[in-house]
PDB file of C-alpha atoms in Angstrom:
ATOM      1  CA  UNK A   1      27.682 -56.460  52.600  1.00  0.00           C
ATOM      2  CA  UNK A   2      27.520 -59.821  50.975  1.00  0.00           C
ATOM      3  CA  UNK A   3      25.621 -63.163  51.632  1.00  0.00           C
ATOM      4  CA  UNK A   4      27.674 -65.029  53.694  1.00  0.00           C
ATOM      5  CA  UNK A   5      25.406 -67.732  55.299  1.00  0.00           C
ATOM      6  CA  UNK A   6      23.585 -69.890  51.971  1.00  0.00           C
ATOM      7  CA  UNK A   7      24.824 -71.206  48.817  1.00  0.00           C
ATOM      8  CA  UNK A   8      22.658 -70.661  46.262  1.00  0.00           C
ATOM      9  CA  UNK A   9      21.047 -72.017  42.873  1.00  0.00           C
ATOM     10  CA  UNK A  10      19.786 -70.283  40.162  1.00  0.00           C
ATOM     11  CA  UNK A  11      16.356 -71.673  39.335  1.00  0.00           C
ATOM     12  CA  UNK A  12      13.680 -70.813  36.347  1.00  0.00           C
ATOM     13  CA  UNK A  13      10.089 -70.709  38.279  1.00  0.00           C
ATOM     14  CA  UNK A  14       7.083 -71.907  36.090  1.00  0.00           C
ATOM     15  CA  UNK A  15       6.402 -68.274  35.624  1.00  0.00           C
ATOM     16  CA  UNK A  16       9.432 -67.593  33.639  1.00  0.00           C
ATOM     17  CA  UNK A  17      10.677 -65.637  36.547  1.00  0.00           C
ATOM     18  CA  UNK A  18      13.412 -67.283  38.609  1.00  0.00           C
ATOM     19  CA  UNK A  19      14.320 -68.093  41.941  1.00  0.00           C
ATOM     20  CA  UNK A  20      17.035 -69.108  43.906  1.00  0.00           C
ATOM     21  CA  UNK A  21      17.420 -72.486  45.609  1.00  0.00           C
ATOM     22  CA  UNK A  22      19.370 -72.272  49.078  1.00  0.00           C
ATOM     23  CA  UNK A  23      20.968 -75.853  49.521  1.00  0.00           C
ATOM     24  CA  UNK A  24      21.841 -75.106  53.382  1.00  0.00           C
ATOM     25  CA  UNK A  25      17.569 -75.004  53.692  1.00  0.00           C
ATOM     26  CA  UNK A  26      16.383 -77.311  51.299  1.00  0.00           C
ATOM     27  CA  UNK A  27      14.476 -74.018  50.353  1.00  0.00           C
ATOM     28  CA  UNK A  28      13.571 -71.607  47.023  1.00  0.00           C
ATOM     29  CA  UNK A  29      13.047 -67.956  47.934  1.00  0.00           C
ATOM     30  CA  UNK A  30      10.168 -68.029  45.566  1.00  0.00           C
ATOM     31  CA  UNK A  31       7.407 -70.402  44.537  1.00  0.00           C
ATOM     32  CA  UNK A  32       8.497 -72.993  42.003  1.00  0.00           C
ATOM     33  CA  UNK A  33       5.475 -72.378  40.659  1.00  0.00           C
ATOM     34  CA  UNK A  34       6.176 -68.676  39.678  1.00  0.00           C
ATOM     35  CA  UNK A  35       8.117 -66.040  41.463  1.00  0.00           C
ATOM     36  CA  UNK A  36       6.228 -63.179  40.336  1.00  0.00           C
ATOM     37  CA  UNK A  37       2.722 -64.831  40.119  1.00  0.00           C
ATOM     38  CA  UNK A  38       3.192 -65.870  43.783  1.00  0.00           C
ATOM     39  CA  UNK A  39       4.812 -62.271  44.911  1.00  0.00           C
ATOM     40  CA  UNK A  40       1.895 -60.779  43.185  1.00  0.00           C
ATOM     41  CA  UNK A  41      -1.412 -62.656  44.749  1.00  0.00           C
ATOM     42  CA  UNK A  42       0.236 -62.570  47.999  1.00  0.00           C
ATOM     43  CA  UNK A  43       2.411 -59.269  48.825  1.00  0.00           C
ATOM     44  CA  UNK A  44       0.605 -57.196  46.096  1.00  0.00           C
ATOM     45  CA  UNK A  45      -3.039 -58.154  45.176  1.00  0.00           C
ATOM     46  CA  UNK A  46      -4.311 -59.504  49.007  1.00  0.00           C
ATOM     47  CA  UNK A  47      -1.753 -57.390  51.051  1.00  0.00           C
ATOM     48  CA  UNK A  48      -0.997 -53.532  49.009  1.00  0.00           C
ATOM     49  CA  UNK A  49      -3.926 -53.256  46.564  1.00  0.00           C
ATOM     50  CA  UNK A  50      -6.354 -54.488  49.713  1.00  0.00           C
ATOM     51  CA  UNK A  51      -5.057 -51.935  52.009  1.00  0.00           C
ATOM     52  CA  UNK A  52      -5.483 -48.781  49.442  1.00  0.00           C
ATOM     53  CA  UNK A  53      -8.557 -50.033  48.346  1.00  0.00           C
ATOM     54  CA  UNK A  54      -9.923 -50.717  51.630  1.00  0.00           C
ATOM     55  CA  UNK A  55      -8.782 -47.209  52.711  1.00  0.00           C
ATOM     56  CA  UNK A  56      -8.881 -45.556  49.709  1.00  0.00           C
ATOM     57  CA  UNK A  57      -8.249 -41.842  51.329  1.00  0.00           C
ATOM     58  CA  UNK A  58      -4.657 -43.026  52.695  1.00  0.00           C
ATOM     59  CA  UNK A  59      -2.510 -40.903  50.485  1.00  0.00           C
ATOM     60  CA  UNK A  60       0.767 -42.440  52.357  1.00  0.00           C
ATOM     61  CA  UNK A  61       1.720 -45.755  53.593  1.00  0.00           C
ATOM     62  CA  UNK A  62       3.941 -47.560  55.452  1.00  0.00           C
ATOM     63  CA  UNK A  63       5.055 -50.768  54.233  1.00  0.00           C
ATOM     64  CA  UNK A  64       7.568 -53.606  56.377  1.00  0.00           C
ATOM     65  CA  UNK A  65       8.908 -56.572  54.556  1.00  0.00           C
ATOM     66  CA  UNK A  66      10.103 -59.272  56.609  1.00  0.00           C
ATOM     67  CA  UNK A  67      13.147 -60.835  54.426  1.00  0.00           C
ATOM     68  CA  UNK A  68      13.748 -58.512  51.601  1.00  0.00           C
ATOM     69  CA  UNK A  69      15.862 -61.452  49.874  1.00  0.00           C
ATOM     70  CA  UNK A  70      16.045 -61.107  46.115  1.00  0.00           C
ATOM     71  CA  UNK A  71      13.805 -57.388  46.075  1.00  0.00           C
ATOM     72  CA  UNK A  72      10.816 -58.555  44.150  1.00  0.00           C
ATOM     73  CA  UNK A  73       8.429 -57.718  46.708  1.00  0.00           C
ATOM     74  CA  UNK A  74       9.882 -54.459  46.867  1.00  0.00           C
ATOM     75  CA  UNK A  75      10.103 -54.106  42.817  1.00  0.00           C
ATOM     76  CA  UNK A  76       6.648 -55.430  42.396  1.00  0.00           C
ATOM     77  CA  UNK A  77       5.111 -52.521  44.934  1.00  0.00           C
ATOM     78  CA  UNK A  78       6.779 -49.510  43.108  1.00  0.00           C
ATOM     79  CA  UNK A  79       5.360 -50.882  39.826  1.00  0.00           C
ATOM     80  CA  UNK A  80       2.179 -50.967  41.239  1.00  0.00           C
ATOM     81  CA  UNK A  81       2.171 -48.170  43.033  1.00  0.00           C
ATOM     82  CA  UNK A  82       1.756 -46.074  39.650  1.00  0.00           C
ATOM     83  CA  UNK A  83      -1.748 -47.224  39.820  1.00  0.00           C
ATOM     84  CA  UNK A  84      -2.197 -45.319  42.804  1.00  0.00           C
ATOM     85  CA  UNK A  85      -0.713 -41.875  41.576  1.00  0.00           C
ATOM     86  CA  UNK A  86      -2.366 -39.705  44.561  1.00  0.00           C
ATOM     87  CA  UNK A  87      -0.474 -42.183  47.004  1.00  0.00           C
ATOM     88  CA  UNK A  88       3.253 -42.136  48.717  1.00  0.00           C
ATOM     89  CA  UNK A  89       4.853 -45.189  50.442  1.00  0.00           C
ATOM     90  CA  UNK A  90       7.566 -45.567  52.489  1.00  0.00           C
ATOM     91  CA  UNK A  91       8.924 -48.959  52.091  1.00  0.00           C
ATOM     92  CA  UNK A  92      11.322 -50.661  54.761  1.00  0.00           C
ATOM     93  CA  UNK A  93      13.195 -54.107  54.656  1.00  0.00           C
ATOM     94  CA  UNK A  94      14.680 -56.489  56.885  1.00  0.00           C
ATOM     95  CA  UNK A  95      17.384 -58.766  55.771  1.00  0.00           C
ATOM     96  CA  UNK A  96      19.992 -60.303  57.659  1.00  0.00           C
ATOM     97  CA  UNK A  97      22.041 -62.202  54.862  1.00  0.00           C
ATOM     98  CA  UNK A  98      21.536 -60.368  51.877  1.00  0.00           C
ATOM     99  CA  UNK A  99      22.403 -61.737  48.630  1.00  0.00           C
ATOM    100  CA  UNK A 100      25.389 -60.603  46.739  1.00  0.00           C
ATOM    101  CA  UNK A 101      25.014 -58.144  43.905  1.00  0.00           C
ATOM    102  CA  UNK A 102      26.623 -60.319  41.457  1.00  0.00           C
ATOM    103  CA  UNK A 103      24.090 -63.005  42.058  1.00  0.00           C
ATOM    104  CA  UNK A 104      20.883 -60.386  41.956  1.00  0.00           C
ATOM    105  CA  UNK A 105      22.029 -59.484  38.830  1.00  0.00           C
ATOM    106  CA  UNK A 106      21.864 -63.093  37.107  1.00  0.00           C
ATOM    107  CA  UNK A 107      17.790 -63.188  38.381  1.00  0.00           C
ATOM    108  CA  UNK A 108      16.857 -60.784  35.601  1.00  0.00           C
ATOM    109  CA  UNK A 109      13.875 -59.268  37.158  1.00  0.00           C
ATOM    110  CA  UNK A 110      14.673 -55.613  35.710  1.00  0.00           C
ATOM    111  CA  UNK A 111      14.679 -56.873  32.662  1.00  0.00           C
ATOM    112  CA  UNK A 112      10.926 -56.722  32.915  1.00  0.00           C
ATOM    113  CA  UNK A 113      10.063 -53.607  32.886  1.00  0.00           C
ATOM    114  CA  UNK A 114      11.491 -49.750  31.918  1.00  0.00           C
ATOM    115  CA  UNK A 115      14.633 -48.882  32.166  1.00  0.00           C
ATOM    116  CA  UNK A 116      13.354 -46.385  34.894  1.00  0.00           C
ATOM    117  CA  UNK A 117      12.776 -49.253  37.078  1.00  0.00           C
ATOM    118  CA  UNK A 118      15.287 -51.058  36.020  1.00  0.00           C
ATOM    119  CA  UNK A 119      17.572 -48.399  38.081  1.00  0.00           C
ATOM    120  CA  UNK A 120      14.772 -48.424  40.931  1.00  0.00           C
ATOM    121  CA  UNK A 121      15.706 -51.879  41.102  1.00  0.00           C
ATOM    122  CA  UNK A 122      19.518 -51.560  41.444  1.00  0.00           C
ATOM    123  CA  UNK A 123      19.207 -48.689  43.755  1.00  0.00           C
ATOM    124  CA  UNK A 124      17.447 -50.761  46.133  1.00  0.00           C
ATOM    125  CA  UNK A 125      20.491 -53.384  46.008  1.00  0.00           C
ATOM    126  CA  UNK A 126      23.211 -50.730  46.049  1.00  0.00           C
ATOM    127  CA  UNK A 127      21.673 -48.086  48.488  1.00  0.00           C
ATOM    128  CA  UNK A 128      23.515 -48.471  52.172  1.00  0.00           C
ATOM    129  CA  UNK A 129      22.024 -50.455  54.942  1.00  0.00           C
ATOM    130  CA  UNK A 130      20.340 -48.183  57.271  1.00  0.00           C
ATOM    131  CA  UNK A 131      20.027 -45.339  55.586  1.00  0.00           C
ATOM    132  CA  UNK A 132      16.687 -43.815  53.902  1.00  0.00           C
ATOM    133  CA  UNK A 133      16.976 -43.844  50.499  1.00  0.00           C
ATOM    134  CA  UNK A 134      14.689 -41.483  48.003  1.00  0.00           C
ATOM    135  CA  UNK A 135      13.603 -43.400  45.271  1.00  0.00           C
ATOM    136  CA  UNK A 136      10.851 -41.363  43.486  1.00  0.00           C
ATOM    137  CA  UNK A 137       7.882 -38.544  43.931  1.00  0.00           C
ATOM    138  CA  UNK A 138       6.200 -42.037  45.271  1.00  0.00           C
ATOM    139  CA  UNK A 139       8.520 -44.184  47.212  1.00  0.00           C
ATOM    140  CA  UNK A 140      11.085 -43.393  50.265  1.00  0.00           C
ATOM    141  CA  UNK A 141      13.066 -46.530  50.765  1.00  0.00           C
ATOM    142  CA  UNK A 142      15.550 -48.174  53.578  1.00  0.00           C
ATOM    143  CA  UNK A 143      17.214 -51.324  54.320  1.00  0.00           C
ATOM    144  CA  UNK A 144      18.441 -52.793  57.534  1.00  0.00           C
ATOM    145  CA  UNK A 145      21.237 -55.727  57.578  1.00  0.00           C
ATOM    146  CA  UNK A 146      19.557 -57.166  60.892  1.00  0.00           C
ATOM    147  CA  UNK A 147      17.701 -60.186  62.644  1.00  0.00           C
ATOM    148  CA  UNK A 148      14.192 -59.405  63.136  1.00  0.00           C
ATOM    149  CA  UNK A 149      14.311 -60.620  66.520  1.00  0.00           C
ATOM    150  CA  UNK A 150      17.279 -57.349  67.109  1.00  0.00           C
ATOM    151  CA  UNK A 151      15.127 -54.674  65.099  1.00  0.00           C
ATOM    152  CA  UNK A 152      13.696 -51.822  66.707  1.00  0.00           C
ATOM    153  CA  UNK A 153      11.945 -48.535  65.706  1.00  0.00           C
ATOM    154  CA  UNK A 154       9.843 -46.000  66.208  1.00  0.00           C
ATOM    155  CA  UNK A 155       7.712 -46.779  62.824  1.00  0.00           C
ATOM    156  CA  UNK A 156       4.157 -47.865  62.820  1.00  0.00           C
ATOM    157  CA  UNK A 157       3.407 -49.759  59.765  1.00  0.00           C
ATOM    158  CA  UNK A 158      -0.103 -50.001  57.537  1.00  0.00           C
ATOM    159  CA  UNK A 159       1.016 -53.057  55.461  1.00  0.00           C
ATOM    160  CA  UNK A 160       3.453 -56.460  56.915  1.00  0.00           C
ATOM    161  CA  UNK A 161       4.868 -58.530  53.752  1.00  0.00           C
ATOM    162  CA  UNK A 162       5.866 -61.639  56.166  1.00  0.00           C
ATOM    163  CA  UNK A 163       8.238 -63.447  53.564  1.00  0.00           C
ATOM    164  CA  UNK A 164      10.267 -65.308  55.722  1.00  0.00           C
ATOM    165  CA  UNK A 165      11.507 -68.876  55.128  1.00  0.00           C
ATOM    166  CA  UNK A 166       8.857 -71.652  55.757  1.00  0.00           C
ATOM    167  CA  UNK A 167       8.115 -72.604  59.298  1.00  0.00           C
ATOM    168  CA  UNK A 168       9.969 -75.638  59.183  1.00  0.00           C
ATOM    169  CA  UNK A 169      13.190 -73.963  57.635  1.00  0.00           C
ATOM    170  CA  UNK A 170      13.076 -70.824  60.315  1.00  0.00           C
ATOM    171  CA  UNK A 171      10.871 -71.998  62.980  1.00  0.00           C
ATOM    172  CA  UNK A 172      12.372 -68.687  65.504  1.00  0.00           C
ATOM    173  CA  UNK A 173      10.617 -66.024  62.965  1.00  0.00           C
ATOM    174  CA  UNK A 174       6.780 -67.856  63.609  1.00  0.00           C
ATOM    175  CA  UNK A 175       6.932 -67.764  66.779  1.00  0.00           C
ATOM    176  CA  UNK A 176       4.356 -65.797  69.173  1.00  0.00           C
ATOM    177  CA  UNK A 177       6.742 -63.369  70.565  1.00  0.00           C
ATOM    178  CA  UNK A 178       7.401 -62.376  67.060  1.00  0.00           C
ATOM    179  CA  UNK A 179       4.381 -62.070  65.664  1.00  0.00           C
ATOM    180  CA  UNK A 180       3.283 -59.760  69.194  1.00  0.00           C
ATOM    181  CA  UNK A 181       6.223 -57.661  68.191  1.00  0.00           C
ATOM    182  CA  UNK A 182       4.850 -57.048  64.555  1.00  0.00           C
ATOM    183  CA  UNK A 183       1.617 -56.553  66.038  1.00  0.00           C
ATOM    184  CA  UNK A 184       2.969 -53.783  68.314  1.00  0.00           C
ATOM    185  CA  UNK A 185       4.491 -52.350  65.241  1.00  0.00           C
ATOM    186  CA  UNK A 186       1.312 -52.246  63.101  1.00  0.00           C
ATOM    187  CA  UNK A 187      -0.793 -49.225  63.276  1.00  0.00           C
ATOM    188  CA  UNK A 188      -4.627 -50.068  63.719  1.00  0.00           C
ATOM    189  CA  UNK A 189      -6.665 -51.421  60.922  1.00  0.00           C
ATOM    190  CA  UNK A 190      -2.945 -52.801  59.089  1.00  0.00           C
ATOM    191  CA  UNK A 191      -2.273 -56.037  57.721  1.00  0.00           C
ATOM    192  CA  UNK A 192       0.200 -58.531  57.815  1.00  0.00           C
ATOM    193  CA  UNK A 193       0.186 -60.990  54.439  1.00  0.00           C
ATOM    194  CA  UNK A 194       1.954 -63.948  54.138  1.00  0.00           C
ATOM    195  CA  UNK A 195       1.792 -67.242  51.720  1.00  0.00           C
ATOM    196  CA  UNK A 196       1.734 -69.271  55.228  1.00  0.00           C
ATOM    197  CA  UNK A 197      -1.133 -70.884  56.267  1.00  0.00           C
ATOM    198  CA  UNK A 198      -0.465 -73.761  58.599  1.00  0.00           C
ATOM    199  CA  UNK A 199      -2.425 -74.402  61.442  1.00  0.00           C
ATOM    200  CA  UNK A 200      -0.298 -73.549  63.857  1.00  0.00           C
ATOM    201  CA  UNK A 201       0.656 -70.440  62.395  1.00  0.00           C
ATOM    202  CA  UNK A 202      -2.459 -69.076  62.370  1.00  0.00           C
ATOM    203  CA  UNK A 203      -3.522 -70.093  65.778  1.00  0.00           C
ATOM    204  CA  UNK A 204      -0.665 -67.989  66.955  1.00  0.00           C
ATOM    205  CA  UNK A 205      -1.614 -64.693  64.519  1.00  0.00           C
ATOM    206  CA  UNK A 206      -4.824 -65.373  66.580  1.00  0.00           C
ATOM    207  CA  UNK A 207      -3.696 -65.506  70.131  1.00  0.00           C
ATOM    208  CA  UNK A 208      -1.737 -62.283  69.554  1.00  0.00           C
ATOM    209  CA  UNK A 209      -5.290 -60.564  68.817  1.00  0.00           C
ATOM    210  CA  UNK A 210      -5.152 -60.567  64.538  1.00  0.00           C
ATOM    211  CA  UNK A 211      -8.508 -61.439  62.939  1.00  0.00           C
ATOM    212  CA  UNK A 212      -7.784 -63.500  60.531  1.00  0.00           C
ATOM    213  CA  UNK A 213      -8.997 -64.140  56.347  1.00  0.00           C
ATOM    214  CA  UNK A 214      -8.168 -67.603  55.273  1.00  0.00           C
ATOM    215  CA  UNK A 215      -7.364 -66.483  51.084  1.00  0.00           C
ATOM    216  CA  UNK A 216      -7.324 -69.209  48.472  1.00  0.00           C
ATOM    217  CA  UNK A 217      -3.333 -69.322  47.761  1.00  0.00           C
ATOM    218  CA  UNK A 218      -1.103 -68.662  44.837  1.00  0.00           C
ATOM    219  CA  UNK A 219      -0.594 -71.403  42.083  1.00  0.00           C
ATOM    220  CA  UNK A 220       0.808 -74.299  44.536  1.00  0.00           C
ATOM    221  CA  UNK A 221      -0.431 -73.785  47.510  1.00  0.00           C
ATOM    222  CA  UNK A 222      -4.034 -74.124  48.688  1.00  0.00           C
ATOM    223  CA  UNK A 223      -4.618 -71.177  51.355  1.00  0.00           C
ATOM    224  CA  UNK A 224      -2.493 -68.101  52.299  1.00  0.00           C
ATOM    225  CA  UNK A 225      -3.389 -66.455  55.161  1.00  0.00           C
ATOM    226  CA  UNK A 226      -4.181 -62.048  55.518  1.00  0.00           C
ATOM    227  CA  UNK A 227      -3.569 -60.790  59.530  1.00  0.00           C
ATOM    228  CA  UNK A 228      -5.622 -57.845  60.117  1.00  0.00           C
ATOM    229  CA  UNK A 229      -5.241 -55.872  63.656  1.00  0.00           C
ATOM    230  CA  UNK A 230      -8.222 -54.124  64.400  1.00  0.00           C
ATOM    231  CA  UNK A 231     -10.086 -53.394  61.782  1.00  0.00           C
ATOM    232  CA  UNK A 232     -11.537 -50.163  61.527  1.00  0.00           C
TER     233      UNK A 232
END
């Protein structure tokens, strides 16, 4: 299953990392600023390193990412995740236009670390849609090729990576009926991260019943914003 809704750009970030540019949204998938640096304040540092340190006898996790795109988010968490050697995760991704493997490859991000995760990488590109994947001793994995608005399960998550595309670009996925559904999903105490932080945004995470943490933002961007249901 192929990309079949954007055309994309290749695009170097200021990171060295790179991005691509979607020319149907007037969009990157990643901050200009730097793809990694941005995937790792947000998704990693304030959302999976807060949650294990914050409930640091967890010794497994569940983990949602809303718009798995290029699998950074995804790459970035099993690389941490060896910090955390007494914890498992079970990571699951929603995409509903994935990008062609021909066009992951040209982003390079394997190329940053072992070959080990190098393969990690690929096998979170190649694995089928739908199906739970074994990655490691650490990390379960599975993919569905589906609108968030269509997805159902029976999972309760600890930790929300809200990547979406910017309010603006994808106004249907910030909306209160979605973020009520992610709510539902959450398990009590979990957190939903995202580089978002527009008023109106967070008046919604609000209404739904989040308590929210107004962060300072990645490189770019004054404020993200951390969801927390809860707290225990």
């Amino acid at each position: 299953m192929s990309n079949t809704k954007y055309t994309l750009k290749k695009v170097v970030t200021n990171d060295g990392t790179v991005t691509f540019f979607v020319e149907e949204l007037n969009e990157h998938y990643h901050s200009i600023h730097g793809a990694r640096k941005e995937s790792m304040h947000v998704y990693i540092k304030n959302g999976l390193d807060y949650y294990l340190k914050n409930y640091p006898d967890k010794t497994f996790i569940k983990i949602l990412e809303v718009g798995f795109g290029t699998g950074l988010n995804a790459l970035l968490t099993r690389v941490q995740l060896y910090l955390y050697r007494d914890t498992k995760a079970h990571y699951s991704a929603i995409e509903p236009y994935p990008i062609a493997l021909n066009e992951i490859k040209e982003l390079d991000y394997a190329d940053l670390f072992s070959n080990k995760i190098k393969e990690t990488y690929l096998k979170f590109h190649t694995c089928d849609w739908g199906e739970e994947v074994f990655i490691d001793n650490q990390m379960k994995f599975n993919k569905e090729q589906i609108c968030l608005e269509d997805y159902n399960t029976d999972e309760r998550y600890d930790v929300i990576y809200f990547d979406a595309f910017a309010p603006d670009k994808q106004p249907e996925l910030w909306s209160k009926e979605i973020f009520l559904k992610l709510y539902n999903l959450m398990n009590e105490g979990g957190i939903l991260v995202t580089y978002c932080a527009k008023g109106q945004v967070k008046r919604i995470l609000k209404e739904v019943g989040y308590k929210l943490e107004e962060l300072p933002g990645p490189q770019g961007k004054r404020e993200m914003t951390r969801a927390i249901k809860n707290p225990l």
